[in-house]
Coordinates of N, CA and C in Angstrom, one line a residue:
Chain A
N1 N 96.6 132.1 96.0 CA 95.7 130.9 96.0 C 96.5 129.7 96.3
A2 N 96.3 129.0 97.4 CA 97.1 127.8 97.8 C 96.7 126.6 97.1
G3 N 95.4 126.4 96.6 CA 94.9 125.2 96.0 C 94.7 124.1 97.0
V4 N 95.3 123.0 96.9 CA 95.1 121.9 97.8 C 96.4 121.7 98.6
T5 N 96.3 121.8 99.9 CA 97.4 121.7 100.8 C 97.4 120.5 101.7
Q6 N 98.4 119.7 101.6 CA 98.5 118.5 102.4 C 99.6 118.6 103.5
T7 N 99.4 118.1 104.7 CA 100.4 118.0 105.7 C 100.2 116.7 106.5
P8 N 101.3 116.1 107.0 CA 102.7 116.5 106.7 C 103.2 116.0 105.3
K9 N 104.3 116.4 104.8 CA 104.9 116.0 103.6 C 105.6 114.6 103.8
F10 N 106.1 114.4 104.9 CA 106.8 113.2 105.2 C 106.5 112.7 106.6
R11 N 106.4 111.4 106.8 CA 106.2 110.9 108.2 C 106.6 109.5 108.2
I12 N 107.3 109.1 109.4 CA 107.6 107.7 109.6 C 106.8 107.3 110.9
L13 N 106.1 106.2 110.7 CA 105.3 105.7 111.8 C 105.9 104.3 112.2
K14 N 105.6 103.9 113.5 CA 105.9 102.6 113.9 C 104.6 101.8 113.7
I15 N 104.8 100.5 113.6 CA 103.6 99.6 113.4 C 102.7 99.8 114.6
G16 N 101.4 99.9 114.4 CA 100.4 100.1 115.4 C 100.1 101.5 115.8
Q17 N 101.0 102.4 115.4 CA 100.7 103.8 115.7 C 99.5 104.3 114.8
S18 N 99.0 105.5 115.2 CA 97.9 106.1 114.4 C 98.3 107.5 114.1
M19 N 97.7 108.0 113.0 CA 98.0 109.4 112.6 C 96.9 109.9 111.7
T20 N 96.9 111.2 111.5 CA 96.0 111.8 110.6 C 96.7 112.6 109.6
L21 N 96.4 112.4 108.3 CA 96.9 113.2 107.2 C 95.9 114.3 107.0
Q22 N 96.4 115.5 106.9 CA 95.5 116.7 106.7 C 95.4 117.1 105.3
C23 N 94.3 117.5 104.9 CA 94.1 118.0 103.5 C 93.1 119.2 103.6
A24 N 93.5 120.3 103.0 CA 92.6 121.5 102.9 C 92.7 122.1 101.5
Q25 N 91.5 122.6 101.1 CA 91.5 123.2 99.8 C 90.7 124.6 99.9
D26 N 91.2 125.6 99.2 CA 90.6 126.9 99.3 C 89.9 127.3 98.0
M27 N 89.4 126.3 97.2 CA 88.8 126.6 95.9 C 87.3 126.4 96.0
N28 N 86.8 126.2 97.2 CA 85.3 126.0 97.4 C 84.8 124.8 96.5
H29 N 85.7 123.7 96.4 CA 85.3 122.5 95.7 C 84.4 121.6 96.6
N30 N 83.4 121.1 95.9 CA 82.5 120.2 96.7 C 83.1 118.8 96.8
Y31 N 83.9 118.3 95.8 CA 84.3 116.9 95.8 C 85.8 116.9 96.2
M32 N 86.1 115.9 97.1 CA 87.4 115.7 97.5 C 87.7 114.2 97.6
Y33 N 89.0 113.9 97.4 CA 89.4 112.5 97.2 C 90.7 112.2 97.9
W34 N 90.9 111.0 98.4 CA 92.1 110.5 98.9 C 92.6 109.3 98.1
Y35 N 93.8 109.4 97.5 CA 94.4 108.4 96.8 C 95.7 107.9 97.4
R36 N 96.1 106.7 97.2 CA 97.4 106.3 97.6 C 98.1 105.7 96.3
Q37 N 99.4 105.9 96.3 CA 100.2 105.5 95.1 C 101.4 104.7 95.6
D38 N 101.4 103.5 95.3 CA 102.6 102.6 95.6 C 103.6 102.8 94.5
P39 N 104.9 102.5 94.8 CA 106.0 102.7 93.8 C 105.7 102.0 92.5
G40 N 105.8 102.8 91.4 CA 105.6 102.3 90.1 C 104.1 101.9 89.7
M41 N 103.2 102.4 90.6 CA 101.8 102.0 90.4 C 101.0 103.3 90.1
G42 N 99.8 103.1 89.7 CA 98.8 104.2 89.6 C 98.2 104.6 90.9
L43 N 97.2 105.3 90.8 CA 96.5 105.9 92.0 C 95.3 105.0 92.3
K44 N 95.2 104.6 93.6 CA 94.1 103.8 94.1 C 93.3 104.7 95.0
L45 N 92.0 104.7 94.8 CA 91.1 105.6 95.6 C 90.8 105.0 96.9
I46 N 91.0 105.7 98.0 CA 90.8 105.2 99.3 C 89.4 105.6 99.8
Y47 N 89.1 106.9 99.8 CA 87.8 107.5 100.2 C 87.6 108.7 99.4
Y48 N 86.3 109.1 99.3 CA 86.0 110.4 98.6 C 84.8 111.0 99.3
S49 N 84.6 112.3 99.0 CA 83.5 113.0 99.6 C 82.8 113.9 98.6
V50 N 81.5 114.0 98.6 CA 80.8 114.8 97.6 C 80.3 116.1 98.3
G51 N 80.6 116.3 99.5 CA 80.3 117.5 100.2 C 80.4 117.3 101.7
A52 N 80.3 118.4 102.5 CA 80.4 118.4 103.9 C 79.4 117.4 104.5
G53 N 79.9 116.5 105.3 CA 79.1 115.5 106.0 C 78.8 114.2 105.2
I54 N 79.3 114.1 103.9 CA 79.0 113.0 103.1 C 80.4 112.4 102.6
T55 N 80.6 111.1 103.0 CA 81.8 110.4 102.5 C 81.4 109.0 102.0
D56 N 82.3 108.4 101.2 CA 82.0 107.1 100.8 C 83.4 106.4 100.5
K57 N 83.3 105.1 100.5 CA 84.5 104.3 100.3 C 84.9 104.2 98.8
G58 N 86.2 104.1 98.6 CA 86.8 103.9 97.3 C 87.2 102.4 97.1
E59 N 88.3 102.2 96.4 CA 88.7 100.8 96.1 C 89.4 100.2 97.2
V60 N 90.2 100.9 98.1 CA 91.0 100.4 99.1 C 90.8 101.1 100.4
P61 N 89.6 101.0 101.1 CA 89.3 101.8 102.3 C 89.8 101.1 103.6
N62 N 90.1 99.8 103.6 CA 90.4 99.2 104.8 C 91.7 99.7 105.5
G63 N 91.5 100.0 106.8 CA 92.6 100.6 107.6 C 92.6 102.1 107.6
Y64 N 91.6 102.7 107.0 CA 91.5 104.2 107.0 C 90.1 104.7 107.4
N65 N 90.1 105.9 107.8 CA 88.8 106.5 108.1 C 88.9 108.0 107.6
V66 N 87.8 108.6 107.3 CA 87.7 110.0 106.9 C 86.6 110.7 107.6
S67 N 86.6 112.0 107.5 CA 85.5 112.8 107.9 C 85.5 114.1 107.1
R68 N 84.4 114.7 107.0 CA 84.3 116.0 106.2 C 83.3 116.9 106.9
S69 N 83.8 117.6 107.9 CA 82.9 118.5 108.6 C 82.8 119.9 108.0
T70 N 83.7 120.2 107.1 CA 83.6 121.5 106.4 C 83.9 121.3 104.9
T71 N 83.5 122.2 104.1 CA 83.9 122.1 102.7 C 85.4 122.1 102.4
E72 N 86.1 122.8 103.3 CA 87.5 123.0 103.0 C 88.4 121.8 103.4
D73 N 88.0 121.0 104.4 CA 88.9 120.1 105.0 C 88.5 118.6 104.9
F74 N 89.4 117.7 104.6 CA 89.1 116.3 104.4 C 90.3 115.5 104.9
P75 N 90.3 115.3 106.3 CA 91.4 114.6 106.9 C 91.3 113.1 106.7
L76 N 92.4 112.4 106.6 CA 92.4 110.9 106.4 C 93.1 110.3 107.7
R77 N 92.4 109.5 108.4 CA 92.9 108.9 109.6 C 93.4 107.5 109.4
L78 N 94.6 107.2 109.8 CA 95.2 105.8 109.7 C 95.2 105.3 111.2
E79 N 94.5 104.2 111.4 CA 94.4 103.5 112.7 C 95.3 102.3 112.6
L80 N 96.1 102.1 113.6 CA 96.9 100.9 113.7 C 97.7 100.6 112.5
A81 N 98.7 101.6 112.3 CA 99.5 101.5 111.0 C 100.2 100.2 110.8
A82 N 100.2 99.8 109.5 CA 100.8 98.5 109.1 C 101.8 98.8 108.0
P83 N 102.8 98.0 107.8 CA 103.8 98.2 106.7 C 103.1 98.3 105.3
S84 N 102.0 97.6 105.1 CA 101.3 97.7 103.9 C 100.7 99.1 103.6
Q85 N 100.7 100.0 104.6 CA 100.2 101.3 104.4 C 101.4 102.3 104.0
T86 N 102.6 101.8 103.9 CA 103.7 102.6 103.4 C 103.3 103.0 101.9
S87 N 103.3 104.3 101.6 CA 102.8 104.7 100.3 C 103.0 106.2 100.3
V88 N 102.7 106.8 99.1 CA 102.5 108.2 99.0 C 101.0 108.5 98.9
Y89 N 100.5 109.4 99.7 CA 99.1 109.7 99.7 C 98.8 111.1 99.1
F90 N 97.9 111.1 98.1 CA 97.5 112.3 97.5 C 96.1 112.7 97.8
C91 N 95.9 113.9 98.1 CA 94.5 114.5 98.3 C 94.2 115.2 97.0
A92 N 93.0 115.2 96.5 CA 92.6 115.9 95.3 C 91.2 116.5 95.5
S93 N 90.9 117.5 94.7 CA 89.6 118.1 94.8 C 89.1 118.5 93.4
N94 N 87.8 118.6 93.3 CA 87.2 118.9 92.0 C 85.9 119.7 92.2
L95 N 85.6 120.6 91.3 CA 84.4 121.4 91.6 C 83.1 120.7 91.5
D96 N 83.0 119.9 90.4 CA 81.6 119.3 90.1 C 81.6 117.8 90.1
G97 N 82.7 117.2 90.5 CA 82.7 115.7 90.5 C 83.1 115.1 89.2
A98 N 83.1 113.8 89.1 CA 83.6 113.1 87.9 C 82.8 113.5 86.7
N99 N 83.5 113.3 85.5 CA 82.9 113.6 84.2 C 83.0 115.1 83.9
T100 N 83.4 115.9 84.8 CA 83.3 117.4 84.5 C 84.7 118.1 84.6
G101 N 85.7 117.3 84.7 CA 87.0 118.0 84.5 C 88.0 117.7 85.5
E102 N 88.9 118.7 85.7 CA 90.2 118.5 86.3 C 90.1 118.2 87.8
L103 N 91.0 117.2 88.2 CA 91.3 117.0 89.6 C 92.5 117.8 89.9
F104 N 92.4 118.6 91.0 CA 93.5 119.3 91.5 C 94.1 118.6 92.6
F105 N 95.4 118.3 92.5 CA 96.1 117.5 93.5 C 97.0 118.3 94.5
G106 N 97.1 117.8 95.7 CA 98.1 118.3 96.6 C 99.4 117.8 96.3
E107 N 100.4 118.2 97.0 CA 101.8 117.8 96.7 C 102.1 116.4 97.2
G108 N 101.2 115.8 98.0 CA 101.5 114.4 98.5 C 102.1 114.3 99.8
S109 N 101.8 113.2 100.5 CA 102.3 112.9 101.8 C 103.0 111.6 101.8
R110 N 104.3 111.5 102.0 CA 105.0 110.2 101.9 C 105.1 109.6 103.3
L111 N 104.4 108.5 103.4 CA 104.3 107.8 104.7 C 105.1 106.5 104.7
T112 N 105.9 106.3 105.7 CA 106.7 105.0 105.9 C 106.3 104.4 107.2
V113 N 105.9 103.1 107.2 CA 105.5 102.4 108.4 C 106.6 101.3 108.6
L114 N 107.3 101.4 109.8 CA 108.3 100.5 110.1 C 108.0 99.6 111.3
Chain B
Q1 N 84.4 94.9 88.8 CA 85.4 95.9 89.1 C 85.7 96.6 87.7
K2 N 85.5 97.9 87.7 CA 85.8 98.7 86.5 C 87.2 98.9 86.4
E3 N 87.8 98.8 85.2 CA 89.3 98.9 85.1 C 89.7 99.8 84.0
V4 N 91.0 100.3 84.3 CA 91.6 101.1 83.3 C 93.0 100.5 83.1
E5 N 93.4 100.2 81.9 CA 94.7 99.5 81.7 C 95.6 100.3 80.8
Q6 N 96.9 100.3 81.2 CA 97.9 100.9 80.4 C 99.2 100.0 80.4
N7 N 100.0 100.1 79.4 CA 101.2 99.4 79.4 C 102.2 100.2 80.2
S8 N 102.8 99.5 81.2 CA 103.6 100.3 82.2 C 104.9 100.8 81.6
G9 N 105.4 100.3 80.5 CA 106.6 100.8 79.9 C 107.8 100.2 80.6
P10 N 109.0 100.9 80.5 CA 109.1 102.2 79.9 C 109.1 102.2 78.4
L11 N 108.5 103.3 77.9 CA 108.5 103.6 76.4 C 109.6 104.6 76.2
S12 N 110.5 104.2 75.4 CA 111.7 105.0 75.0 C 111.5 105.5 73.6
V13 N 111.6 106.8 73.4 CA 111.6 107.4 72.1 C 112.7 108.4 71.9
P14 N 113.3 108.6 70.7 CA 114.3 109.6 70.6 C 113.7 111.0 70.5
E15 N 114.5 112.0 70.9 CA 114.0 113.4 70.9 C 113.5 113.7 69.5
G16 N 112.4 114.4 69.4 CA 111.8 114.8 68.1 C 110.8 113.8 67.5
A17 N 110.8 112.6 68.1 CA 109.9 111.6 67.5 C 108.5 111.7 68.1
I18 N 107.6 110.9 67.6 CA 106.2 110.9 68.2 C 106.1 109.8 69.2
A19 N 105.6 110.1 70.4 CA 105.4 109.1 71.4 C 103.9 108.8 71.4
S20 N 103.5 107.5 71.4 CA 102.2 107.1 71.4 C 101.9 106.3 72.7
L21 N 100.9 106.8 73.5 CA 100.6 106.1 74.7 C 99.1 105.7 74.6
N22 N 98.9 104.5 75.1 CA 97.5 103.9 75.0 C 96.9 103.5 76.3
C23 N 95.6 103.5 76.3 CA 94.8 103.2 77.5 C 93.5 102.5 77.0
T24 N 93.1 101.4 77.7 CA 91.8 100.8 77.5 C 91.0 100.8 78.8
Y25 N 89.7 100.8 78.6 CA 88.9 100.9 79.8 C 87.7 99.9 79.7
S26 N 87.2 99.5 80.8 CA 86.1 98.5 80.8 C 84.7 99.0 80.9
D27 N 84.6 100.2 81.4 CA 83.2 100.8 81.7 C 82.7 101.4 80.4
R28 N 81.7 100.8 79.8 CA 81.1 101.3 78.5 C 80.3 102.6 78.8
G29 N 79.9 102.8 80.0 CA 79.2 104.0 80.3 C 80.0 105.3 80.5
S30 N 81.3 105.2 80.5 CA 82.2 106.3 80.8 C 82.0 107.3 79.6
Q31 N 82.0 108.6 80.0 CA 81.7 109.7 79.1 C 82.9 110.6 78.9
S32 N 83.8 110.6 79.8 CA 85.0 111.5 79.7 C 86.3 110.8 80.1
F33 N 87.3 111.4 79.6 CA 88.6 110.7 79.7 C 89.7 111.7 79.8
F34 N 90.7 111.4 80.7 CA 91.7 112.4 81.1 C 93.1 111.8 81.0
W35 N 94.0 112.6 80.6 CA 95.5 112.2 80.7 C 96.2 113.2 81.7
Y36 N 96.9 112.6 82.6 CA 97.7 113.3 83.6 C 99.1 113.0 83.4
R37 N 100.0 113.9 83.6 CA 101.4 113.7 83.6 C 101.9 113.8 85.0
Q38 N 102.8 112.9 85.3 CA 103.4 112.9 86.7 C 104.9 112.8 86.6
Y39 N 105.6 113.8 87.0 CA 107.0 113.8 87.1 C 107.4 113.0 88.4
S40 N 108.6 112.4 88.4 CA 109.0 111.6 89.5 C 109.0 112.5 90.8
G41 N 108.3 112.0 91.8 CA 108.3 112.7 93.1 C 107.3 113.8 93.2
K42 N 106.5 114.0 92.1 CA 105.6 115.1 92.0 C 104.2 114.6 92.0
S43 N 103.2 115.5 92.1 CA 101.8 115.1 92.0 C 101.4 115.2 90.5
P44 N 100.3 114.4 90.1 CA 99.8 114.5 88.8 C 99.3 115.8 88.4
E45 N 99.4 116.1 87.1 CA 98.8 117.4 86.6 C 98.1 117.0 85.3
L46 N 96.9 117.7 85.1 CA 96.1 117.4 83.9 C 96.8 118.0 82.6
I47 N 96.9 117.2 81.6 CA 97.4 117.7 80.3 C 96.3 117.7 79.2
M48 N 95.4 116.7 79.2 CA 94.4 116.6 78.2 C 93.1 116.0 78.7
S49 N 92.0 116.4 78.2 CA 90.8 115.8 78.5 C 90.1 115.6 77.1
I50 N 89.2 114.6 77.0 CA 88.5 114.3 75.8 C 87.2 113.7 76.1
Y51 N 86.1 114.2 75.4 CA 84.8 113.7 75.7 C 84.1 113.1 74.5
S52 N 84.5 113.4 73.3 CA 83.8 112.9 72.1 C 84.8 112.0 71.3
N53 N 84.2 111.1 70.5 CA 85.0 110.3 69.6 C 85.8 111.1 68.7
G54 N 87.0 110.7 68.3 CA 87.8 111.4 67.4 C 89.1 112.0 68.1
D55 N 89.6 113.0 67.5 CA 90.9 113.6 67.9 C 90.6 115.0 68.6
K56 N 91.5 115.3 69.5 CA 91.5 116.6 70.1 C 93.0 117.0 70.3
E57 N 93.3 118.1 69.7 CA 94.7 118.6 69.7 C 94.9 119.8 70.6
D58 N 96.0 119.8 71.2 CA 96.4 121.0 72.1 C 97.9 121.1 72.0
G59 N 98.4 121.9 71.2 CA 99.9 122.1 71.0 C 100.5 120.8 70.5
R60 N 101.5 120.3 71.2 CA 102.1 119.1 70.7 C 101.4 117.8 71.1
F61 N 100.3 117.9 71.9 CA 99.5 116.8 72.4 C 98.3 116.6 71.6
T62 N 98.0 115.3 71.3 CA 96.7 114.9 70.6 C 96.1 113.8 71.4
A63 N 94.9 113.9 71.8 CA 94.2 112.8 72.5 C 93.2 112.2 71.4
Q64 N 93.1 110.9 71.4 CA 92.3 110.2 70.5 C 91.3 109.3 71.3
L65 N 90.1 109.3 70.9 CA 89.1 108.5 71.6 C 88.3 107.6 70.7
N66 N 88.1 106.4 71.0 CA 87.2 105.5 70.2 C 86.4 104.7 71.3
K67 N 85.2 105.2 71.5 CA 84.3 104.6 72.5 C 83.9 103.2 72.1
A68 N 83.7 102.9 70.8 CA 83.3 101.6 70.4 C 84.3 100.5 70.8
S69 N 85.6 100.9 70.7 CA 86.7 100.0 71.0 C 87.1 100.2 72.5
Q70 N 86.6 101.2 73.2 CA 86.9 101.5 74.6 C 88.4 101.7 74.7
Y71 N 88.8 102.7 73.9 CA 90.3 102.9 73.7 C 90.5 104.4 73.6
V72 N 91.5 104.9 74.4 CA 91.9 106.3 74.3 C 93.4 106.3 74.3
S73 N 93.9 107.2 73.5 CA 95.4 107.3 73.3 C 95.8 108.8 73.4
L74 N 97.1 108.9 73.7 CA 97.7 110.2 73.7 C 99.0 110.2 72.8
L75 N 99.0 111.1 71.9 CA 100.2 111.3 71.0 C 100.9 112.5 71.4
I76 N 102.2 112.4 71.5 CA 103.1 113.6 71.8 C 104.0 113.8 70.6
R77 N 103.8 114.8 69.9 CA 104.7 115.1 68.7 C 105.9 115.9 69.2
D78 N 107.0 115.7 68.3 CA 108.2 116.4 68.6 C 108.6 116.2 70.1
S79 N 108.7 115.0 70.5 CA 109.0 114.7 71.9 C 110.3 115.4 72.4
Q80 N 110.2 115.9 73.6 CA 111.4 116.5 74.2 C 111.8 115.8 75.5
P81 N 113.1 115.9 75.9 CA 113.5 115.3 77.2 C 112.6 115.7 78.3
S82 N 112.1 116.9 78.3 CA 111.2 117.4 79.4 C 109.9 116.7 79.4
D83 N 109.6 115.9 78.4 CA 108.3 115.1 78.4 C 108.5 113.8 79.1
S84 N 109.7 113.5 79.5 CA 110.0 112.2 80.3 C 109.3 112.3 81.6
A85 N 108.3 111.4 81.8 CA 107.4 111.4 82.9 C 106.6 110.1 82.8
T86 N 105.7 109.9 83.8 CA 104.7 108.9 83.8 C 103.4 109.5 83.4
Y87 N 102.7 108.9 82.4 CA 101.4 109.4 82.0 C 100.3 108.5 82.4
L88 N 99.4 109.1 83.2 CA 98.3 108.4 83.8 C 97.0 108.6 83.0
C89 N 96.3 107.6 82.7 CA 95.0 107.7 82.1 C 93.9 107.6 83.2
A90 N 93.0 108.5 83.2 CA 91.9 108.5 84.2 C 90.6 108.5 83.6
V91 N 89.7 107.6 84.1 CA 88.4 107.4 83.5 C 87.3 107.5 84.6
P92 N 86.5 108.5 84.7 CA 85.5 108.5 85.7 C 84.5 107.3 85.6
S93 N 84.2 106.6 86.7 CA 83.3 105.5 86.7 C 81.9 106.0 86.5
S94 N 81.2 105.5 85.5 CA 79.9 105.9 85.3 C 78.9 105.7 86.4
G95 N 78.1 106.7 86.7 CA 77.1 106.6 87.8 C 77.7 106.9 89.1
T96 N 79.0 107.3 89.2 CA 79.6 107.6 90.5 C 80.4 108.9 90.4
Y97 N 81.0 109.2 91.4 CA 81.9 110.4 91.4 C 83.4 110.0 91.5
K98 N 83.7 108.8 91.1 CA 85.0 108.3 91.3 C 85.8 108.3 90.0
Y99 N 87.0 108.8 90.1 CA 88.0 108.7 88.9 C 88.8 107.4 89.1
I100 N 88.8 106.6 88.1 CA 89.7 105.4 88.1 C 90.9 105.6 87.3
F101 N 92.1 105.4 87.9 CA 93.3 105.6 87.2 C 94.0 104.3 86.7
G102 N 94.6 104.4 85.6 CA 95.5 103.3 85.1 C 96.8 103.3 85.9
T103 N 97.6 102.3 85.7 CA 98.9 102.2 86.4 C 99.9 103.2 85.9
G104 N 99.6 103.8 84.7 CA 100.6 104.7 84.1 C 101.6 104.1 83.2
T105 N 102.0 104.9 82.2 CA 103.1 104.5 81.3 C 104.3 105.4 81.5
R106 N 105.4 104.9 81.8 CA 106.6 105.7 81.9 C 107.2 106.0 80.6
L107 N 107.4 107.2 80.2 CA 107.9 107.6 79.0 C 109.3 108.2 79.2
K108 N 110.3 107.8 78.4 CA 111.6 108.3 78.4 C 112.0 108.8 77.0
V109 N 112.3 110.1 77.0 CA 112.7 110.7 75.7 C 114.2 110.9 75.7
L110 N 114.8 110.3 74.8 CA 116.3 110.2 74.8 C 116.9 111.3 73.9
A111 N 117.7 112.1 74.5 CA 118.3 113.3 73.8 C 119.4 112.8 72.8

């Protein structure tokens, strides 16, 4: 059972480039989340999804886009990368949404924008 | 803006002592509260959840909740060097599906 899988684990981008961070879960969870974590800081919610075809903005959505075409996959798209997007990105999933328990995290994707 | 606040630390305690980590939250409607541990370079992992006022114990860990004061704490008894990590408090935002995280408290257990 793989849980939550994120790819790539590391990536260096140049300013203005675009890329997609992939996230997949095999636990049949309805709820999926993208967080970013800057050094020495907590997790800031970028986007989340409550099921296939349904997404919504979190605290820091600017510069990002998401889609959720299947229950398993929740990719995060960075358009026109900026140095401010240098961070560690975590994808997480949960069976029944907030208030009901554990968030399962992927191993993270470390992105550097130069 | 609903907030979750933690002292960033570092909190240093000697091995075998009790470590006390605190978290306050602004959303009075929140009903559940979670503590995650994050080792350096790793992803967060759940260590405790609490839903009712009072104490909840699990091994060396005790979570304490006071909804009237909007305060949740985590006690770690008999602290070990392996407990050295950042501890994140997470509070689901009422009426939404979003978990709001504090900035985390870095704990250092000194051997």
